Coordinates of C-alpha atoms in Angstrom, one line a residue:
M1 CA -31.7 -62.8 25.0
I2 CA -29.5 -59.8 24.5
R3 CA -29.4 -59.2 28.3
C4 CA -28.2 -62.7 29.0
S5 CA -25.7 -63.0 26.1
F6 CA -24.2 -59.6 26.8
R7 CA -23.9 -60.2 30.5
L8 CA -22.2 -63.5 29.7
Y9 CA -19.6 -62.5 27.2
I10 CA -18.8 -59.1 28.8
G11 CA -18.3 -60.8 32.1
Q12 CA -16.1 -63.4 30.5
I13 CA -14.0 -60.8 28.7
F14 CA -13.7 -58.2 31.3
Q15 CA -13.8 -60.4 34.4
C16 CA -15.4 -57.5 36.4
R17 CA -17.5 -58.7 39.2
S18 CA -18.0 -55.6 41.5
P19 CA -21.7 -54.8 42.3
M20 CA -21.4 -51.3 40.9
Q21 CA -20.1 -52.6 37.5
V22 CA -22.8 -55.2 37.3
N23 CA -25.5 -52.6 38.0
H24 CA -24.1 -50.3 35.3
L25 CA -24.1 -53.1 32.8
Q26 CA -27.6 -54.2 33.7
E27 CA -28.9 -50.7 33.2
D28 CA -27.3 -50.5 29.8
L29 CA -28.4 -53.9 28.8
G30 CA -31.9 -53.0 29.9
F31 CA -31.9 -50.3 27.2
W32 CA -30.7 -52.9 24.7
S33 CA -33.5 -55.3 25.7
R34 CA -36.2 -52.6 25.2
L35 CA -34.8 -51.8 21.8
W36 CA -34.9 -55.5 20.9
R37 CA -38.5 -55.8 22.0
E38 CA -39.5 -52.7 20.0
G39 CA -37.7 -54.1 17.0
S40 CA -39.5 -57.5 17.4
A41 CA -42.8 -55.7 17.6
L42 CA -42.0 -53.8 14.4
E43 CA -41.1 -57.1 12.7
E44 CA -44.3 -58.8 13.8
Q45 CA -46.3 -55.8 12.6
G46 CA -44.5 -56.0 9.2
E47 CA -45.4 -59.7 9.0
R48 CA -49.0 -59.0 9.7
T49 CA -49.2 -56.3 7.1
Q50 CA -47.0 -58.0 4.5
E51 CA -50.0 -58.4 2.2
E52 CA -50.9 -54.7 2.5
E53 CA -47.6 -52.9 2.3
P54 CA -43.8 -53.6 2.4
A55 CA -41.7 -53.4 5.5
P56 CA -40.6 -49.8 5.8
T57 CA -37.1 -49.2 4.5
L58 CA -34.6 -48.1 7.2
L59 CA -31.4 -46.2 6.8
F60 CA -29.8 -49.0 4.9
F61 CA -31.9 -52.2 5.5
S62 CA -35.4 -53.2 6.3
V63 CA -37.0 -54.1 9.6
N64 CA -37.5 -57.6 8.4
D65 CA -33.8 -58.3 8.4
W66 CA -32.6 -56.0 11.3
K67 CA -32.8 -59.0 13.7
Q68 CA -30.3 -60.8 11.5
K69 CA -27.9 -57.9 11.3
V70 CA -27.8 -57.0 15.0
P71 CA -26.5 -60.4 16.1
T72 CA -24.0 -60.2 13.3
W73 CA -22.8 -56.9 14.7
K74 CA -22.7 -58.3 18.2
T75 CA -20.5 -61.2 17.1
K76 CA -18.1 -59.0 15.2
I77 CA -17.9 -56.6 18.2
Q78 CA -17.3 -59.6 20.5
E79 CA -14.4 -60.7 18.2
I80 CA -13.0 -57.2 18.2
L81 CA -13.2 -57.0 22.0
I82 CA -11.5 -60.4 22.5
K83 CA -8.7 -59.4 20.1
M84 CA -8.3 -56.0 21.9
A85 CA -8.2 -57.8 25.3
R86 CA -5.6 -60.3 24.1
K87 CA -3.4 -57.5 22.7
Q88 CA -3.7 -55.5 25.9
Q89 CA -0.6 -56.1 28.0
F90 CA -1.4 -55.9 31.7
N91 CA 1.4 -55.4 34.1
S92 CA 1.2 -58.3 36.6
R93 CA 1.8 -55.9 39.4
R94 CA -1.5 -54.0 38.6
T95 CA -4.3 -54.7 40.8
K96 CA -7.5 -56.4 39.7
K97 CA -9.4 -53.1 40.3
E98 CA -7.1 -51.2 38.0
R99 CA -7.6 -53.7 35.2
C100 CA -11.4 -53.6 35.7
I101 CA -11.5 -49.8 35.5
Q102 CA -9.4 -49.8 32.3
I103 CA -11.4 -52.5 30.5
N104 CA -14.7 -51.2 31.8
A105 CA -14.0 -47.8 30.1
L106 CA -13.5 -49.6 26.8
G107 CA -16.7 -51.5 27.3
W108 CA -18.7 -48.4 28.0
N109 CA -17.4 -46.8 24.8
I110 CA -18.5 -49.8 22.8
L111 CA -21.9 -50.0 24.4
L112 CA -22.5 -46.3 23.9
A113 CA -21.7 -46.6 20.2
L114 CA -24.0 -49.6 19.8
N115 CA -26.8 -47.7 21.6
A116 CA -26.5 -44.8 19.2
V117 CA -26.6 -47.1 16.2
L118 CA -29.7 -48.9 17.3
L119 CA -31.4 -45.7 18.3
A120 CA -30.8 -44.3 14.8
I121 CA -32.2 -47.4 13.3
L122 CA -35.5 -47.2 15.3
V123 CA -35.9 -43.5 14.6
G124 CA -35.2 -44.1 10.9
A125 CA -37.9 -46.8 10.9
V126 CA -40.5 -44.4 12.2
L127 CA -39.5 -41.5 9.9
K128 CA -39.2 -43.7 6.8
K129 CA -42.5 -45.3 7.4
E130 CA -44.2 -41.8 7.4
V131 CA -42.5 -40.5 4.2
T132 CA -42.7 -43.7 2.1
S133 CA -44.7 -43.3 -1.1
P134 CA -48.3 -44.5 -0.6
L135 CA -48.0 -46.4 -3.8
S136 CA -45.8 -49.1 -2.2
S137 CA -44.4 -52.2 -3.8
S138 CA -47.2 -54.4 -2.4
T139 CA -49.8 -52.0 -3.8
L140 CA -47.9 -52.2 -7.2
Q141 CA -48.1 -56.0 -7.0
K142 CA -51.9 -55.8 -6.3
I143 CA -52.3 -53.5 -9.4
I144 CA -50.3 -55.9 -11.5
G145 CA -51.9 -59.0 -10.3
S146 CA -55.4 -58.1 -9.4
E147 CA -58.2 -59.9 -11.2
G148 CA -60.5 -57.0 -11.5
G149 CA -60.5 -54.2 -14.0
T150 CA -59.8 -50.6 -13.2
E151 CA -62.5 -50.3 -10.4
G152 CA -61.6 -49.9 -6.8
M153 CA -58.3 -48.3 -7.4
E154 CA -56.4 -47.0 -4.4
K155 CA -55.6 -43.3 -4.5
K156 CA -52.2 -41.8 -3.9
A157 CA -52.0 -38.5 -2.0
P158 CA -49.4 -36.0 -3.2
S159 CA -46.3 -35.4 -1.1
T160 CA -46.3 -32.1 0.8
T161 CA -42.8 -30.7 0.3
D162 CA -40.0 -30.9 -2.2
A163 CA -37.7 -32.0 0.6
D164 CA -39.9 -35.1 1.1
L165 CA -39.3 -36.0 -2.5
G166 CA -35.5 -35.5 -2.4
L167 CA -35.7 -32.3 -4.5
A168 CA -34.5 -28.8 -3.7
H169 CA -37.3 -26.3 -3.2
D170 CA -36.0 -24.3 -6.3
S171 CA -35.4 -27.3 -8.6
V172 CA -36.6 -27.1 -12.1
I173 CA -39.1 -29.7 -13.2
N174 CA -38.9 -30.5 -16.9
L175 CA -42.3 -31.7 -18.2
D176 CA -41.7 -30.5 -21.7
H177 CA -40.8 -33.9 -23.2
G178 CA -42.9 -37.0 -23.1
D179 CA -40.2 -39.1 -21.5
P180 CA -42.2 -42.2 -20.3
T181 CA -40.1 -42.9 -17.2
M182 CA -43.3 -43.4 -15.2
F183 CA -43.3 -47.1 -16.2
E184 CA -39.9 -47.9 -14.7
S185 CA -41.4 -49.3 -11.5
F186 CA -43.3 -52.0 -13.4
W187 CA -40.2 -53.2 -15.3
K188 CA -38.2 -53.3 -12.0
V189 CA -40.8 -55.7 -10.6
M190 CA -40.5 -57.8 -13.8
G191 CA -36.8 -58.3 -13.0
T192 CA -35.1 -60.8 -15.3
R193 CA -38.2 -61.7 -17.3
A194 CA -37.5 -58.7 -19.5
T195 CA -33.8 -59.2 -19.6
I196 CA -31.9 -60.4 -22.7
V197 CA -28.3 -61.5 -23.4
I198 CA -26.8 -61.0 -26.8
H199 CA -23.4 -62.7 -27.3
G200 CA -20.6 -60.9 -29.1
W201 CA -20.9 -63.2 -32.1
E202 CA -24.7 -62.8 -32.5
K203 CA -26.6 -60.6 -34.9
M204 CA -23.6 -59.4 -36.8
S205 CA -25.1 -59.5 -40.2
Y206 CA -27.0 -56.6 -41.8
F207 CA -29.8 -59.1 -42.7
S208 CA -32.5 -60.4 -40.5
D209 CA -34.7 -62.1 -43.0
P210 CA -33.5 -62.1 -46.6
T211 CA -36.8 -63.7 -47.8
N212 CA -38.8 -60.7 -46.6
F213 CA -38.7 -57.5 -48.7
C214 CA -38.3 -55.7 -45.2
W215 CA -35.0 -57.6 -44.9
F216 CA -34.0 -55.9 -41.7
L217 CA -37.1 -56.9 -39.7
E218 CA -36.3 -59.4 -37.0
P219 CA -38.9 -62.3 -37.3
E220 CA -39.3 -62.6 -33.5
F221 CA -40.1 -58.9 -33.3
A222 CA -42.7 -59.1 -36.1
N223 CA -44.3 -62.1 -34.3
Q224 CA -44.5 -60.3 -31.0
V225 CA -46.0 -57.2 -32.7
L226 CA -48.7 -59.3 -34.3
R227 CA -49.3 -61.2 -31.1
L228 CA -49.8 -58.0 -29.0
H229 CA -52.2 -56.5 -31.5
R230 CA -54.2 -59.7 -31.5
I231 CA -54.4 -59.6 -27.7
V232 CA -55.3 -55.9 -27.4
N233 CA -57.4 -56.0 -30.7
N234 CA -56.5 -52.3 -31.4
A235 CA -55.4 -52.7 -35.1
A236 CA -56.2 -54.8 -38.1
T237 CA -53.0 -56.8 -39.1
E238 CA -54.4 -59.4 -41.4
D239 CA -52.9 -59.2 -44.9
R240 CA -50.8 -56.3 -43.8
H241 CA -47.1 -55.6 -44.0
I242 CA -45.1 -54.9 -40.8
I243 CA -42.3 -52.3 -41.3
V244 CA -39.9 -51.6 -38.5
G245 CA -38.3 -48.2 -38.0
A246 CA -36.2 -46.2 -35.5
G247 CA -39.2 -44.9 -33.6
S248 CA -42.2 -43.2 -35.1
T249 CA -40.1 -40.3 -36.4
Q250 CA -38.3 -42.3 -39.0
L251 CA -41.5 -44.1 -40.0
I252 CA -43.3 -40.8 -40.6
H253 CA -40.5 -39.7 -42.9
A254 CA -40.7 -43.1 -44.7
A255 CA -44.5 -42.9 -45.1
L256 CA -44.3 -39.3 -46.4
Y257 CA -41.7 -40.3 -48.9
A258 CA -43.7 -43.4 -49.9
L259 CA -47.0 -41.6 -50.4
A260 CA -45.7 -38.5 -52.0
S261 CA -43.5 -40.3 -54.5
T262 CA -46.5 -41.9 -56.1
E263 CA -48.0 -38.5 -56.9
D264 CA -47.5 -36.8 -60.3
R265 CA -47.4 -33.2 -58.9
H266 CA -44.9 -32.0 -56.3
P267 CA -44.5 -30.9 -53.6
V268 CA -47.4 -32.6 -51.9
S269 CA -49.0 -30.6 -49.0
V270 CA -48.7 -32.1 -45.6
V271 CA -51.4 -31.1 -43.1
S272 CA -52.8 -32.0 -39.7
A273 CA -55.7 -30.6 -37.6
A274 CA -54.6 -28.2 -34.8
P275 CA -53.6 -28.7 -32.1
Y276 CA -51.3 -31.1 -33.9
Y277 CA -48.1 -32.9 -32.7
S278 CA -45.4 -30.3 -32.5
M279 CA -42.9 -32.4 -34.5
Y280 CA -45.0 -32.8 -37.6
S281 CA -44.0 -29.4 -39.1
G282 CA -40.4 -30.0 -38.5
I283 CA -40.5 -33.6 -39.9
A284 CA -42.2 -32.4 -43.1
D285 CA -39.7 -29.5 -43.7
F286 CA -36.5 -30.8 -42.2
F287 CA -35.1 -32.4 -45.4
K288 CA -36.4 -29.5 -47.5
S289 CA -37.6 -32.2 -49.9
G290 CA -39.1 -31.4 -53.3
L291 CA -41.6 -34.2 -52.7
F292 CA -43.6 -32.6 -49.9
H293 CA -43.8 -29.6 -47.6
W294 CA -45.7 -28.5 -44.5
A295 CA -49.0 -26.7 -45.2
G296 CA -50.3 -26.3 -41.6
D297 CA -53.7 -26.8 -40.1
A298 CA -55.9 -29.3 -42.0
A299 CA -59.0 -27.4 -40.8
T300 CA -58.0 -24.3 -42.7
Y301 CA -56.4 -26.0 -45.7
K302 CA -57.6 -24.4 -49.0
G303 CA -55.5 -26.4 -51.5
D304 CA -56.4 -29.1 -54.0
D305 CA -56.6 -32.9 -53.3
N306 CA -52.8 -33.2 -53.6
F307 CA -52.2 -33.6 -49.9
I308 CA -51.3 -36.0 -47.1
E309 CA -53.1 -35.6 -43.8
L310 CA -51.5 -36.7 -40.6
V311 CA -54.1 -38.0 -38.2
C312 CA -53.0 -38.5 -34.6
S313 CA -55.5 -40.5 -32.6
P314 CA -55.6 -40.3 -29.6
N315 CA -54.2 -36.9 -30.3
N316 CA -51.0 -35.5 -29.0
P317 CA -51.3 -33.0 -27.3
D318 CA -55.0 -32.9 -26.2
G319 CA -55.9 -36.7 -26.1
A320 CA -58.9 -36.3 -28.3
T321 CA -60.1 -39.1 -30.6
R322 CA -59.5 -38.0 -34.2
D323 CA -60.8 -38.8 -37.6
A324 CA -59.5 -37.3 -40.9
V325 CA -60.7 -33.7 -41.1
L326 CA -60.4 -33.6 -44.9
G327 CA -62.4 -36.8 -45.4
T328 CA -61.3 -39.9 -47.3
H329 CA -62.5 -39.0 -50.8
A330 CA -59.3 -37.2 -51.7
G331 CA -55.7 -37.1 -50.7
K332 CA -53.8 -39.6 -48.6
R333 CA -53.7 -40.3 -44.8
I334 CA -51.1 -41.5 -42.3
H335 CA -52.7 -42.5 -38.9
D336 CA -50.3 -42.0 -36.0
M337 CA -51.6 -44.5 -33.4
A338 CA -48.8 -44.1 -30.8
Y339 CA -51.3 -43.6 -28.0
Y340 CA -54.0 -46.1 -29.0
W341 CA -53.3 -48.5 -26.1
P342 CA -55.5 -49.4 -23.2
Q343 CA -53.6 -47.4 -20.6
Y344 CA -54.4 -44.1 -22.4
S345 CA -57.7 -44.6 -24.1
P346 CA -60.7 -47.0 -24.2
M347 CA -60.3 -49.6 -27.0
R348 CA -63.4 -48.8 -28.9
S349 CA -62.8 -50.9 -32.0
K350 CA -60.0 -52.3 -34.2
A351 CA -58.4 -49.6 -36.2
D352 CA -58.3 -50.3 -39.9
H353 CA -56.4 -47.7 -42.0
D354 CA -54.0 -47.8 -44.9
V355 CA -50.9 -46.7 -42.9
M356 CA -50.9 -47.0 -39.1
L357 CA -47.9 -46.1 -37.0
F358 CA -47.0 -47.4 -33.5
T359 CA -44.0 -47.1 -31.2
V360 CA -42.5 -49.0 -28.3
S361 CA -41.8 -45.6 -26.6
K362 CA -45.5 -45.0 -25.7
A363 CA -46.8 -48.6 -25.8
T364 CA -44.3 -49.9 -23.1
G365 CA -42.3 -46.9 -22.0
H366 CA -39.0 -47.9 -23.6
A367 CA -38.3 -44.7 -25.5
G368 CA -34.5 -45.3 -25.4
T369 CA -34.9 -48.5 -27.5
R370 CA -35.9 -46.3 -30.5
I371 CA -38.2 -48.9 -32.1
G372 CA -41.5 -48.3 -33.8
W373 CA -43.5 -50.2 -36.5
A374 CA -45.9 -49.4 -39.3
V375 CA -48.9 -51.6 -40.3
V376 CA -49.3 -51.0 -44.0
K377 CA -52.0 -52.3 -46.3
N378 CA -50.5 -51.5 -49.8
T379 CA -47.5 -53.5 -50.9
E380 CA -46.0 -50.8 -53.1
V381 CA -46.2 -48.2 -50.3
A382 CA -44.6 -50.7 -47.9
R383 CA -41.8 -51.3 -50.4
K384 CA -41.1 -47.6 -50.8
M385 CA -41.0 -47.2 -47.0
V386 CA -38.5 -50.0 -46.8
K387 CA -36.4 -48.3 -49.5
F388 CA -36.4 -45.0 -47.5
I389 CA -35.2 -46.7 -44.3
E390 CA -32.6 -48.6 -46.3
M391 CA -31.2 -45.4 -47.8
N392 CA -31.6 -43.5 -44.5
S393 CA -30.0 -45.9 -42.0
I394 CA -29.4 -49.2 -43.9
G395 CA -31.9 -51.0 -41.7
V396 CA -32.8 -50.9 -38.0
S397 CA -30.8 -52.1 -35.0
K398 CA -31.2 -55.8 -34.5
D399 CA -30.3 -55.4 -30.8
S400 CA -33.1 -52.9 -30.3
Q401 CA -35.5 -55.2 -32.1
I402 CA -34.6 -58.2 -29.9
R403 CA -35.0 -56.2 -26.8
A404 CA -38.4 -54.8 -27.9
A405 CA -39.5 -58.3 -28.8
R406 CA -38.8 -59.5 -25.3
I407 CA -40.6 -56.5 -23.8
L408 CA -43.7 -57.1 -25.9
K409 CA -43.5 -60.8 -25.0
V410 CA -43.6 -60.1 -21.3
I411 CA -46.7 -57.9 -21.7
S412 CA -48.4 -60.5 -23.9
D413 CA -47.5 -63.4 -21.6
G414 CA -49.1 -61.5 -18.7
Y415 CA -52.4 -61.8 -20.4
E416 CA -52.2 -65.0 -22.3
F417 CA -50.4 -67.1 -19.6
P418 CA -51.3 -65.4 -16.3
D419 CA -49.4 -66.6 -13.2
P420 CA -51.9 -66.8 -10.3
K421 CA -49.1 -65.7 -7.9
S422 CA -47.7 -62.7 -9.8
T423 CA -49.6 -61.7 -13.0
A424 CA -47.6 -59.2 -15.0
R425 CA -50.4 -57.1 -16.4
F426 CA -48.8 -54.0 -17.8
F427 CA -51.9 -52.3 -19.1
H428 CA -53.7 -52.6 -15.8
F429 CA -50.7 -51.2 -13.9
A430 CA -50.2 -48.3 -16.4
R431 CA -53.8 -47.4 -16.4
H432 CA -54.0 -47.3 -12.6
L433 CA -51.0 -44.9 -12.4
L434 CA -52.5 -42.6 -15.1
A435 CA -55.9 -42.7 -13.5
D436 CA -54.4 -41.7 -10.2
R437 CA -52.3 -38.9 -11.8
W438 CA -55.3 -37.5 -13.7
Q439 CA -57.5 -37.4 -10.6
R440 CA -54.8 -35.6 -8.6
L441 CA -54.2 -33.1 -11.5
R442 CA -57.9 -32.3 -11.8
Q443 CA -58.1 -31.8 -8.1
A444 CA -55.1 -29.4 -8.2
V445 CA -56.5 -27.5 -11.2
E446 CA -59.8 -27.1 -9.5
A447 CA -58.2 -25.9 -6.3
S448 CA -56.0 -23.4 -8.0
G449 CA -58.7 -21.8 -10.1
R450 CA -56.1 -20.7 -12.6
F451 CA -56.3 -23.4 -15.3
S452 CA -58.6 -25.7 -17.2
L453 CA -58.3 -29.1 -18.8
P454 CA -60.1 -31.0 -21.5
Q455 CA -63.1 -33.2 -20.5
F456 CA -63.6 -36.7 -21.7
S457 CA -66.7 -38.9 -21.6
P458 CA -66.4 -42.5 -20.4
E459 CA -66.7 -45.1 -23.2
F460 CA -66.9 -48.9 -23.2
C461 CA -63.4 -50.4 -23.5
E462 CA -63.3 -53.7 -25.4
F463 CA -60.1 -54.6 -23.7
F464 CA -61.1 -54.1 -20.1
K465 CA -64.7 -55.0 -20.8
E466 CA -66.0 -52.0 -18.8
Q467 CA -66.7 -48.3 -19.0
A468 CA -63.4 -46.5 -19.1
E469 CA -62.1 -43.0 -18.9
T470 CA -59.5 -41.4 -21.2
Y471 CA -56.2 -40.7 -19.5
P472 CA -53.9 -39.1 -22.1
G473 CA -50.1 -39.1 -21.8
F474 CA -50.1 -35.3 -21.9
A475 CA -52.2 -32.7 -20.2
W476 CA -53.4 -29.9 -22.5
V477 CA -53.6 -27.0 -20.0
R478 CA -55.2 -23.6 -20.6
C479 CA -54.3 -20.7 -18.4
E480 CA -57.6 -19.0 -17.5
E481 CA -56.5 -16.4 -15.0
E482 CA -56.6 -12.8 -16.2
G483 CA -53.3 -11.3 -16.9
I484 CA -51.7 -14.6 -18.0
Q485 CA -51.1 -14.3 -21.7
D486 CA -48.1 -16.6 -22.0
C487 CA -48.9 -19.8 -20.2
E488 CA -45.5 -21.3 -20.8
A489 CA -43.8 -18.3 -19.2
F490 CA -46.2 -18.5 -16.2
F491 CA -45.2 -22.1 -15.6
K492 CA -41.6 -21.1 -15.7
T493 CA -42.2 -18.8 -12.7
M494 CA -43.1 -22.0 -10.8
K495 CA -39.9 -23.6 -12.2
V496 CA -41.9 -26.0 -14.4
L497 CA -40.9 -26.4 -18.0
S498 CA -43.7 -27.0 -20.4
R499 CA -44.3 -26.7 -24.2
S500 CA -46.2 -23.7 -25.5
G501 CA -49.3 -24.1 -27.5
R502 CA -47.7 -22.1 -30.3
H503 CA -45.8 -25.2 -31.3
F504 CA -49.0 -27.1 -31.8
G505 CA -50.8 -24.6 -33.9
A506 CA -52.7 -23.2 -30.9
G507 CA -52.3 -20.0 -28.9
S508 CA -49.9 -19.1 -26.1
K509 CA -52.7 -19.5 -23.6
Y510 CA -52.1 -23.3 -23.8
V511 CA -49.2 -25.5 -22.7
R512 CA -48.6 -29.2 -23.0
I513 CA -47.5 -31.0 -19.8
S514 CA -46.1 -34.5 -19.7
M515 CA -48.0 -36.9 -17.5
L516 CA -45.4 -39.7 -17.9
D517 CA -42.5 -38.5 -15.8
R518 CA -41.2 -40.0 -12.6
D519 CA -43.2 -39.8 -9.4
A520 CA -40.9 -37.3 -7.7
N521 CA -41.2 -34.8 -10.6
F522 CA -44.9 -35.3 -11.0
D523 CA -45.6 -34.9 -7.3
T524 CA -43.6 -31.7 -7.2
F525 CA -45.5 -30.4 -10.1
I526 CA -48.9 -31.1 -8.5
R527 CA -47.8 -29.4 -5.2
R528 CA -46.6 -26.3 -7.1
I529 CA -49.7 -25.8 -9.2
S530 CA -51.9 -26.4 -6.1
S531 CA -50.4 -23.4 -4.4
K532 CA -52.2 -20.1 -4.7
D533 CA -49.1 -18.1 -4.0

């Protein structure tokens, strides 16, 4: 098709009919024709494998639409050539041969430029196909929409170089914070389903529901929280109060205030079993409150029963399932359940505690929304928590609550109203990614011989209805090699930022590594720790 169309329009424009000119054009057009056939073959191959993987991305468009763009270029070039030919003023005394030579030179320049463009396109197709992440969009769709549980998961091989990942070889990888950007790819696939529009005149009042003593709690957010807990069955919510806060941090402050203010003696000791979440000590002591103070490791606590124990389960940083170390016969407890979701841990049973804290940050990955919630049994404790938030921030952002409500709704809809064509099953997707990352991390740790990781036994998950592994959001890594006394400093030599075990009440032989960062950073991390250099 290209051969005929190009011979036709070039002949019409240039009016060159000599055998030599025609032979040159035919040789050039032969090259175009071969390119076209190879492009068509790539397109047919992409159609055959559409259910297995997406068409490889080229320099700036995909193989599936290259056939549409090339004719468009051809038309535009034809228009340009016609305009240039019309503008060209030929002297009537020039011979036909002179005109042909002049126009043919112009035609050769154009053809050479087009040849270079298409050659670059085909080379880009081959190269891009080789470096595309094995976890492709179609694989993502399979994970989201597959009807099975977590069995039969495809495995993703790590990239081989930083350059393949678009990173400089000496770039610093920051895995200190638990920034859950790993989940971005899921929400991109969801598109507008998770999008909200808030008009300028909406949600201007302080009050969300004046009839509720938690007057700043958006009713739709509360409804979606209760709905998600009912679907996952990870927390008892019947006859409980839902308190919204600006993430778990504000809710921990509110709960400490509420529980400590009911005691007769102050300050109340705040404890947690090591390794404990590194922020607990700072949260307890930041305000220098006379109501409570940080008293360290619960396992070594020697004080009286005037204490509040922070129980994080699954635990940050080591992923272990926790119960209260000091028992339930004395003191008070706050259960931090941020990671008690199916992607991280088997859902063993419905948690039923007096104060349970959750956060959108770890449940869905939307850390920047800054929304968490507490499920509280005692009405007086709930009222005091509301009072703290009222005095601390005069409520919680309505905009954030509305966005969080939509996010939770998308997740719940994916399980309550599955679409046979595209089922948005967030927990299946997230668990697949974490399972893949943990497998690769364990392989890299074993290959290096320098580190060790916690081991977890499979348990039956009531949500997935199968035996399931534990895949924490953090890796609790111990440096085993002789001569490595400061594990954090050792990781810095590999240009990987981690958080030292000292911040968690453990020794410097430990570090916490985030498992929730973007693919490029995680892949680079795996490659670096796999090296024995």
